[in-house]
PDB file of C-alpha atoms in Angstrom:
ATOM      1  CA  MET A   1       0.000   0.000   0.000  1.00 23.00           C
ATOM      2  CA  THR A   2       1.102   3.555  -0.608  1.00 23.00           C
ATOM      3  CA  VAL A   3       0.554   6.665   1.470  1.00 23.00           C
ATOM      4  CA  SER A   4       1.511  10.232   0.763  1.00 25.00           C
ATOM      5  CA  THR A   5       5.157  10.041   1.787  1.00 28.00           C
ATOM      6  CA  CYS A   6       5.802   6.365   2.472  1.00 37.00           C
ATOM      7  CA  LYS A   7       5.678   3.102   0.580  1.00 38.00           C
ATOM      8  CA  ARG A   8       5.059  -0.225   2.214  1.00 37.00           C
ATOM      9  CA  TRP A   9       7.125  -2.951   0.606  1.00 39.00           C
ATOM     10  CA  LEU A  10       7.240  -6.663   1.056  1.00 40.00           C
ATOM     11  CA  GLY A  11       9.777  -7.546   3.527  1.00 45.00           C
ATOM     12  CA  VAL A  12      10.148  -7.060   7.228  1.00 48.00           C
ATOM     13  CA  ALA A  13       7.255  -4.979   6.051  1.00 46.00           C
ATOM     14  CA  VAL A  14       9.563  -2.027   5.614  1.00 49.00           C
ATOM     15  CA  LEU A  15       7.979   1.382   5.428  1.00 48.00           C
ATOM     16  CA  ALA A  16      10.604   3.545   3.784  1.00 44.00           C
ATOM     17  CA  CYS A  17       9.978   7.138   4.765  1.00 40.00           C
ATOM     18  CA  CYS A  18      11.765  10.377   4.216  1.00 33.00           C
ATOM     19  CA  LEU A  19       9.459  12.507   6.345  1.00 30.00           C
ATOM     20  CA  ALA A  20       8.051  12.427   9.840  1.00 29.00           C
ATOM     21  CA  PRO A  21       6.289   9.436  11.435  1.00 31.00           C
ATOM     22  CA  ALA A  22       3.064  11.445  11.398  1.00 29.00           C
ATOM     23  CA  ALA A  23       2.799  10.536   7.730  1.00 30.00           C
ATOM     24  CA  LEU A  24       1.787   7.050   8.844  1.00 34.00           C
ATOM     25  CA  ALA A  25      -1.170   8.154  10.934  1.00 34.00           C
ATOM     26  CA  ASP A  26      -3.774   7.023   8.387  1.00 40.00           C
ATOM     27  CA  ASP A  27      -1.871   3.978   7.166  1.00 46.00           C
ATOM     28  CA  VAL A  28      -3.552   0.574   7.147  1.00 51.00           C
ATOM     29  CA  GLN A  29      -1.999  -1.897   9.562  1.00 59.00           C
ATOM     30  CA  PRO A  30       0.188  -4.536   7.881  1.00 76.00           C
ATOM     31  CA  PHE A  31      -0.590  -8.242   7.823  1.00 82.00           C
ATOM     32  CA  GLN A  32       1.292 -11.484   8.320  1.00 85.00           C
ATOM     33  CA  PHE A  33       2.354 -13.375   5.205  1.00 90.00           C
ATOM     34  CA  SER A  34       0.163 -16.329   4.297  1.00 90.00           C
ATOM     35  CA  ASP A  35       1.412 -19.873   4.788  1.00 91.00           C
ATOM     36  CA  ALA A  36       1.258 -20.375   1.020  1.00 94.00           C
ATOM     37  CA  PHE A  37       3.476 -17.334   0.438  1.00 96.00           C
ATOM     38  CA  TYR A  38       6.024 -18.578   2.966  1.00 96.00           C
ATOM     39  CA  ILE A  39       6.059 -22.031   1.362  1.00 96.00           C
ATOM     40  CA  GLU A  40       6.359 -20.566  -2.135  1.00 98.00           C
ATOM     41  CA  HIS A  41       9.525 -18.848  -0.960  1.00 98.00           C
ATOM     42  CA  GLY A  42      10.999 -21.858   0.777  1.00 98.00           C
ATOM     43  CA  VAL A  43      10.060 -21.202   4.406  1.00 97.00           C
ATOM     44  CA  ASP A  44       8.069 -23.662   6.508  1.00 95.00           C
ATOM     45  CA  PRO A  45       5.628 -21.451   8.443  1.00 90.00           C
ATOM     46  CA  THR A  46       5.237 -24.140  11.109  1.00 88.00           C
ATOM     47  CA  ALA A  47       9.003 -24.187  11.745  1.00 90.00           C
ATOM     48  CA  THR A  48       9.634 -20.516  12.413  1.00 86.00           C
ATOM     49  CA  LEU A  49      10.584 -19.682  15.972  1.00 76.00           C
ATOM     50  CA  ASP A  50       7.781 -17.176  16.383  1.00 60.00           C
ATOM     51  CA  HIS A  51       5.135 -15.361  14.389  1.00 51.00           C
ATOM     52  CA  PHE A  52       4.600 -11.910  15.863  1.00 45.00           C
ATOM     53  CA  VAL A  53       0.975 -11.361  16.835  1.00 43.00           C
ATOM     54  CA  PHE A  54       0.338  -8.538  19.263  1.00 44.00           C
ATOM     55  CA  PRO A  55      -2.447  -7.741  21.742  1.00 45.00           C
ATOM     56  CA  ASP A  56      -5.362  -5.678  20.507  1.00 46.00           C
ATOM     57  CA  ALA A  57      -7.930  -4.120  22.830  1.00 49.00           C
ATOM     58  CA  LYS A  58     -10.638  -4.647  20.217  1.00 50.00           C
ATOM     59  CA  PHE A  59      -9.982  -8.390  20.230  1.00 49.00           C
ATOM     60  CA  PRO A  60      -9.688  -9.620  23.850  1.00 52.00           C
ATOM     61  CA  GLU A  61      -8.752 -13.116  22.687  1.00 51.00           C
ATOM     62  CA  CYS A  62      -5.434 -11.616  21.587  1.00 52.00           C
ATOM     63  CA  ALA A  63      -4.504 -10.484  25.094  1.00 47.00           C
ATOM     64  CA  ASP A  64      -1.968 -13.304  25.440  1.00 45.00           C
ATOM     65  CA  GLY A  65       0.332 -11.390  23.131  1.00 45.00           C
ATOM     66  CA  ARG A  66       2.256 -12.473  20.096  1.00 42.00           C
ATOM     67  CA  LEU A  67       2.008 -16.186  20.908  1.00 35.00           C
ATOM     68  CA  GLY A  68      -1.690 -16.092  21.679  1.00 38.00           C
ATOM     69  CA  PRO A  69      -4.624 -16.460  19.302  1.00 44.00           C
ATOM     70  CA  PRO A  70      -4.224 -14.393  16.116  1.00 49.00           C
ATOM     71  CA  CYS A  71      -5.540 -10.842  16.102  1.00 52.00           C
ATOM     72  CA  ARG A  72      -7.655 -10.898  12.966  1.00 50.00           C
ATOM     73  CA  THR A  73      -9.580  -8.325  11.030  1.00 49.00           C
ATOM     74  CA  GLU A  74     -13.189  -7.871  12.032  1.00 50.00           C
ATOM     75  CA  ALA A  75     -14.345  -9.366   8.739  1.00 53.00           C
ATOM     76  CA  GLY A  76     -11.624 -12.024   8.772  1.00 63.00           C
ATOM     77  CA  VAL A  77     -10.553 -10.962   5.293  1.00 73.00           C
ATOM     78  CA  SER A  78      -7.012 -10.671   3.982  1.00 78.00           C
ATOM     79  CA  PRO A  79      -6.139  -7.528   2.007  1.00 80.00           C
ATOM     80  CA  ASP A  80      -4.395  -9.745  -0.586  1.00 86.00           C
ATOM     81  CA  PRO A  81      -4.935 -13.514  -0.131  1.00 86.00           C
ATOM     82  CA  ASP A  82      -2.104 -14.336  -2.555  1.00 88.00           C
ATOM     83  CA  VAL A  83       0.388 -12.743  -0.177  1.00 92.00           C
ATOM     84  CA  TYR A  84      -1.160 -12.230   3.276  1.00 88.00           C
ATOM     85  CA  ASN A  85      -3.442 -13.995   5.686  1.00 83.00           C
ATOM     86  CA  ASP A  86      -5.859 -12.053   7.890  1.00 77.00           C
ATOM     87  CA  VAL A  87      -3.512 -11.724  10.877  1.00 77.00           C
ATOM     88  CA  ARG A  88      -2.764  -8.086  11.544  1.00 74.00           C
ATOM     89  CA  VAL A  89       0.626  -7.002  12.851  1.00 73.00           C
ATOM     90  CA  ILE A  90      -0.039  -4.047  15.096  1.00 67.00           C
ATOM     91  CA  GLU A  91       3.447  -3.111  16.258  1.00 71.00           C
ATOM     92  CA  THR A  92       5.669  -0.820  14.204  1.00 80.00           C
ATOM     93  CA  THR A  93       9.180   0.189  15.145  1.00 87.00           C
ATOM     94  CA  GLY A  94      11.766   2.423  13.539  1.00 93.00           C
ATOM     95  CA  GLY A  95      15.301   2.405  12.230  1.00 97.00           C
ATOM     96  CA  PHE A  96      17.451   3.613   9.359  1.00 98.00           C
ATOM     97  CA  MET A  97      17.821   2.648   5.727  1.00 98.00           C
ATOM     98  CA  HIS A  98      21.343   2.065   4.388  1.00 98.00           C
ATOM     99  CA  ASN A  99      21.583   5.747   3.439  1.00 98.00           C
ATOM    100  CA  GLY A 100      20.441   7.066   6.812  1.00 98.00           C
ATOM    101  CA  ASN A 101      16.847   7.841   5.873  1.00 98.00           C
ATOM    102  CA  LEU A 102      14.208   6.806   8.385  1.00 96.00           C
ATOM    103  CA  LEU A 103      12.196   3.640   7.930  1.00 94.00           C
ATOM    104  CA  TYR A 104       9.450   1.941   9.907  1.00 92.00           C
ATOM    105  CA  TYR A 105       9.026  -1.796   9.937  1.00 89.00           C
ATOM    106  CA  GLN A 106       7.318  -4.802  11.467  1.00 84.00           C
ATOM    107  CA  ALA A 107       9.163  -8.007  12.381  1.00 86.00           C
ATOM    108  CA  VAL A 108       6.827 -10.919  11.653  1.00 85.00           C
ATOM    109  CA  SER A 109       8.892 -14.121  11.987  1.00 89.00           C
ATOM    110  CA  PHE A 110      12.186 -15.413  13.352  1.00 92.00           C
ATOM    111  CA  LEU A 111      14.008 -18.110  11.387  1.00 96.00           C
ATOM    112  CA  MET A 112      16.128 -21.010  12.557  1.00 96.00           C
ATOM    113  CA  PRO A 113      18.096 -23.355  10.260  1.00 97.00           C
ATOM    114  CA  GLY A 114      15.164 -25.763  10.175  1.00 96.00           C
ATOM    115  CA  SER A 115      12.791 -23.022   9.041  1.00 96.00           C
ATOM    116  CA  PHE A 116      14.049 -23.310   5.466  1.00 98.00           C
ATOM    117  CA  ILE A 117      12.433 -26.012   3.336  1.00 98.00           C
ATOM    118  CA  ASN A 118      14.914 -28.456   1.817  1.00 98.00           C
ATOM    119  CA  ASN A 119      14.327 -27.459  -1.792  1.00 98.00           C
ATOM    120  CA  ALA A 120      15.554 -24.913  -4.320  1.00 99.00           C
ATOM    121  CA  ALA A 121      13.282 -22.175  -2.983  1.00 98.00           C
ATOM    122  CA  GLY A 122      14.522 -22.765   0.556  1.00 98.00           C
ATOM    123  CA  ALA A 123      18.160 -22.620  -0.544  1.00 98.00           C
ATOM    124  CA  GLU A 124      17.523 -19.428  -2.495  1.00 98.00           C
ATOM    125  CA  THR A 125      15.751 -17.735   0.401  1.00 98.00           C
ATOM    126  CA  ARG A 126      18.478 -18.686   2.855  1.00 98.00           C
ATOM    127  CA  GLN A 127      21.045 -17.146   0.513  1.00 98.00           C
ATOM    128  CA  ILE A 128      18.934 -13.993   0.281  1.00 98.00           C
ATOM    129  CA  CYS A 129      18.715 -13.878   4.072  1.00 98.00           C
ATOM    130  CA  ASP A 130      22.501 -14.127   4.298  1.00 98.00           C
ATOM    131  CA  ASP A 131      22.984 -11.411   1.681  1.00 97.00           C
ATOM    132  CA  PHE A 132      21.007  -8.735   3.537  1.00 98.00           C
ATOM    133  CA  ARG A 133      21.983  -7.643   7.029  1.00 98.00           C
ATOM    134  CA  ALA A 134      20.061  -5.941   9.781  1.00 98.00           C
ATOM    135  CA  PHE A 135      22.615  -4.139  11.959  1.00 99.00           C
ATOM    136  CA  LEU A 136      21.902  -4.054  15.676  1.00 99.00           C
ATOM    137  CA  PHE A 137      23.878  -2.132  18.272  1.00 99.00           C
ATOM    138  CA  PRO A 138      24.067  -3.900  21.651  1.00 98.00           C
ATOM    139  CA  LYS A 139      24.954  -1.979  24.776  1.00 98.00           C
ATOM    140  CA  ALA A 140      28.542  -2.347  25.939  1.00 98.00           C
ATOM    141  CA  ASN A 141      27.497  -3.972  29.220  1.00 97.00           C
ATOM    142  CA  GLY A 142      24.911  -6.266  27.619  1.00 96.00           C
ATOM    143  CA  ASN A 143      24.821  -9.501  25.658  1.00 97.00           C
ATOM    144  CA  PRO A 144      26.844  -8.827  22.473  1.00 97.00           C
ATOM    145  CA  VAL A 145      24.488 -10.950  20.331  1.00 98.00           C
ATOM    146  CA  SER A 146      21.108 -10.169  21.890  1.00 96.00           C
ATOM    147  CA  PRO A 147      18.547  -8.313  19.742  1.00 94.00           C
ATOM    148  CA  ALA A 148      16.278  -7.576  22.721  1.00 91.00           C
ATOM    149  CA  PRO A 149      15.172  -3.914  22.582  1.00 90.00           C
ATOM    150  CA  PRO A 150      16.406  -3.122  26.137  1.00 92.00           C
ATOM    151  CA  ASN A 151      19.873  -4.249  25.009  1.00 96.00           C
ATOM    152  CA  ARG A 152      20.081  -1.750  22.150  1.00 97.00           C
ATOM    153  CA  ARG A 153      22.037   1.467  22.453  1.00 98.00           C
ATOM    154  CA  GLN A 154      20.550   2.936  19.257  1.00 98.00           C
ATOM    155  CA  ASP A 155      18.112   2.098  16.450  1.00 98.00           C
ATOM    156  CA  ASN A 156      18.870  -0.548  13.835  1.00 98.00           C
ATOM    157  CA  ILE A 157      20.263   0.033  10.355  1.00 99.00           C
ATOM    158  CA  PHE A 158      19.014  -2.103   7.459  1.00 98.00           C
ATOM    159  CA  GLU A 159      20.936  -3.030   4.316  1.00 97.00           C
ATOM    160  CA  THR A 160      18.269  -1.753   1.919  1.00 96.00           C
ATOM    161  CA  ASN A 161      20.600  -1.329  -1.059  1.00 96.00           C
ATOM    162  CA  ASN A 162      21.759  -3.964  -3.583  1.00 92.00           C
ATOM    163  CA  GLY A 163      18.272  -4.623  -4.904  1.00 93.00           C
ATOM    164  CA  TYR A 164      16.551  -5.171  -1.576  1.00 95.00           C
ATOM    165  CA  PHE A 165      13.165  -3.868  -2.727  1.00 92.00           C
ATOM    166  CA  SER A 166      13.088  -6.126  -5.798  1.00 93.00           C
ATOM    167  CA  ASN A 167      15.110  -9.175  -4.758  1.00 95.00           C
ATOM    168  CA  ASN A 168      14.033  -9.876  -1.188  1.00 97.00           C
ATOM    169  CA  PRO A 169      10.316 -10.773  -1.327  1.00 96.00           C
ATOM    170  CA  LEU A 170      10.053 -11.895   2.304  1.00 96.00           C
ATOM    171  CA  GLY A 171      12.259  -9.130   3.631  1.00 96.00           C
ATOM    172  CA  CYS A 172      14.612 -11.551   5.337  1.00 97.00           C
ATOM    173  CA  TRP A 173      17.725 -10.388   7.166  1.00 97.00           C
ATOM    174  CA  THR A 174      20.670 -11.904   8.940  1.00 98.00           C
ATOM    175  CA  LEU A 175      21.339 -10.275  12.297  1.00 98.00           C
ATOM    176  CA  SER A 176      24.637  -8.396  12.524  1.00 99.00           C
ATOM    177  CA  PHE A 177      25.784  -6.891  15.821  1.00 99.00           C
ATOM    178  CA  ILE A 178      28.074  -3.845  15.811  1.00 99.00           C
ATOM    179  CA  SER A 179      30.101  -2.958  18.902  1.00 99.00           C
ATOM    180  CA  TRP A 180      32.643  -0.247  19.659  1.00 98.00           C
ATOM    181  CA  ASP A 181      35.462  -2.662  20.494  1.00 97.00           C
ATOM    182  CA  GLY A 182      37.370  -2.943  17.253  1.00 98.00           C
ATOM    183  CA  PRO A 183      41.128  -3.556  17.512  1.00 98.00           C
ATOM    184  CA  ASN A 184      41.953   0.053  16.609  1.00 99.00           C
ATOM    185  CA  VAL A 185      39.164   1.844  18.460  1.00 98.00           C
ATOM    186  CA  ASN A 186      41.640   3.887  20.510  1.00 98.00           C
ATOM    187  CA  SER A 187      43.707   4.970  17.501  1.00 99.00           C
ATOM    188  CA  SER A 188      43.724   8.591  16.405  1.00 98.00           C
ATOM    189  CA  THR A 189      41.949   7.614  13.187  1.00 98.00           C
ATOM    190  CA  CYS A 190      39.078   5.988  15.055  1.00 99.00           C
ATOM    191  CA  GLN A 191      38.883   8.743  17.634  1.00 98.00           C
ATOM    192  CA  ASP A 192      38.620  11.316  14.850  1.00 99.00           C
ATOM    193  CA  GLU A 193      35.871   9.300  13.161  1.00 99.00           C
ATOM    194  CA  MET A 194      33.996   9.002  16.445  1.00 99.00           C
ATOM    195  CA  ALA A 195      34.243  12.749  17.001  1.00 99.00           C
ATOM    196  CA  ASP A 196      32.886  13.415  13.517  1.00 99.00           C
ATOM    197  CA  LEU A 197      29.960  11.019  14.047  1.00 99.00           C
ATOM    198  CA  GLU A 198      29.179  12.548  17.432  1.00 99.00           C
ATOM    199  CA  GLN A 199      29.054  16.006  15.917  1.00 98.00           C
ATOM    200  CA  GLU A 200      26.856  14.808  13.044  1.00 98.00           C
ATOM    201  CA  ASN A 201      24.520  12.341  14.795  1.00 98.00           C
ATOM    202  CA  GLY A 202      24.830  12.827  18.551  1.00 98.00           C
ATOM    203  CA  LEU A 203      25.375  10.157  21.199  1.00 99.00           C
ATOM    204  CA  ASP A 204      23.602   6.863  21.858  1.00 99.00           C
ATOM    205  CA  LEU A 205      22.495   5.409  25.201  1.00 98.00           C
ATOM    206  CA  ASP A 206      26.064   4.284  25.942  1.00 98.00           C
ATOM    207  CA  GLY A 207      27.441   7.758  25.340  1.00 98.00           C
ATOM    208  CA  THR A 208      29.124   6.623  22.119  1.00 99.00           C
ATOM    209  CA  PRO A 209      28.417   8.128  18.683  1.00 99.00           C
ATOM    210  CA  VAL A 210      25.243   7.190  16.838  1.00 99.00           C
ATOM    211  CA  ILE A 211      25.928   5.349  13.590  1.00 99.00           C
ATOM    212  CA  ARG A 212      23.349   6.092  10.916  1.00 98.00           C
ATOM    213  CA  THR A 213      24.497   4.754   7.528  1.00 99.00           C
ATOM    214  CA  LEU A 214      25.893   1.579   6.011  1.00 98.00           C
ATOM    215  CA  SER A 215      28.766   3.642   4.657  1.00 98.00           C
ATOM    216  CA  ASP A 216      29.699   4.647   8.203  1.00 98.00           C
ATOM    217  CA  ILE A 217      29.626   1.007   9.309  1.00 99.00           C
ATOM    218  CA  ASN A 218      31.835  -0.074   6.408  1.00 98.00           C
ATOM    219  CA  ASN A 219      34.346   2.709   7.083  1.00 99.00           C
ATOM    220  CA  LEU A 220      34.475   1.931  10.804  1.00 99.00           C
ATOM    221  CA  LEU A 221      34.942  -1.779  10.104  1.00 99.00           C
ATOM    222  CA  ALA A 222      37.682  -1.101   7.561  1.00 99.00           C
ATOM    223  CA  ASP A 223      39.549   1.081  10.067  1.00 99.00           C
ATOM    224  CA  GLY A 224      39.134  -1.411  12.915  1.00 99.00           C
ATOM    225  CA  CYS A 225      37.016   0.944  15.023  1.00 99.00           C
ATOM    226  CA  VAL A 226      34.055  -1.406  15.470  1.00 99.00           C
ATOM    227  CA  ARG A 227      33.546  -5.141  15.478  1.00 99.00           C
ATOM    228  CA  GLU A 228      30.845  -7.054  13.579  1.00 99.00           C
ATOM    229  CA  THR A 229      29.503 -10.258  15.140  1.00 99.00           C
ATOM    230  CA  LEU A 230      26.992 -12.670  13.607  1.00 98.00           C
ATOM    231  CA  ARG A 231      25.066 -15.278  15.541  1.00 98.00           C
ATOM    232  CA  ASN A 232      26.069 -18.874  14.894  1.00 98.00           C
ATOM    233  CA  LYS A 233      24.130 -20.074  11.862  1.00 97.00           C
ATOM    234  CA  ASP A 234      23.310 -23.347  13.628  1.00 97.00           C
ATOM    235  CA  GLY A 235      20.935 -21.448  15.896  1.00 96.00           C
ATOM    236  CA  SER A 236      22.908 -22.187  19.066  1.00 97.00           C
ATOM    237  CA  GLN A 237      22.909 -18.484  20.017  1.00 96.00           C
ATOM    238  CA  GLY A 238      19.292 -17.894  19.041  1.00 94.00           C
ATOM    239  CA  PHE A 239      17.605 -17.189  15.728  1.00 95.00           C
ATOM    240  CA  PRO A 240      20.137 -15.940  13.136  1.00 98.00           C
ATOM    241  CA  TRP A 241      17.545 -14.472  10.738  1.00 98.00           C
ATOM    242  CA  VAL A 242      14.429 -12.346  10.973  1.00 95.00           C
ATOM    243  CA  ILE A 243      11.587 -11.547   8.585  1.00 92.00           C
TER     244      ILE A 243
END
């Protein structure tokens, strides 16, 4: 669906916006992908770690939260049965596109290795998931590979370049964790980069500079200022991928 300043795309249901969140006030709530759509793209919907379904005051049966009974539309009708079922996703959170523009998104499923169907579609989707990263920024005193919101020092950055909007139909990402403990973080080069980022973007909850673009991440990694950590792909550290 399209609104005046934002477009909703398939994929972590990204809402790519260049203006204020108020532009979303009249937007229609997004929906969960249908089982058929998951299967078409090589994901077993019964083998995902969790489908996000959130409480809704209009539907008391949903009060158990995301693992409770689905929060459905009043008419029980999907907006597009070829792609979605009638389960509404009623939480939206924010982050940054690769270029630093704001985006708003909904996380709808977590994937483990067994979530991918053992066929060509499953292999293709897993490769797509590995090709696109969602960058998370854990607090220095927290779990370095935990995506829990209380563990985040700033908002996420998503790798929305390289054909994301046309080549990633589920909007699948591999989790990448960025920490300020690169081998050269105390070098003059890194300290200068940190000072520049602080002046441009301000400070995060740890008192370290906010990182806003993929280009910044790549530069900081190349100079050894930050460290990138991925969860083990066997799922031993939790789900490695998110839709």
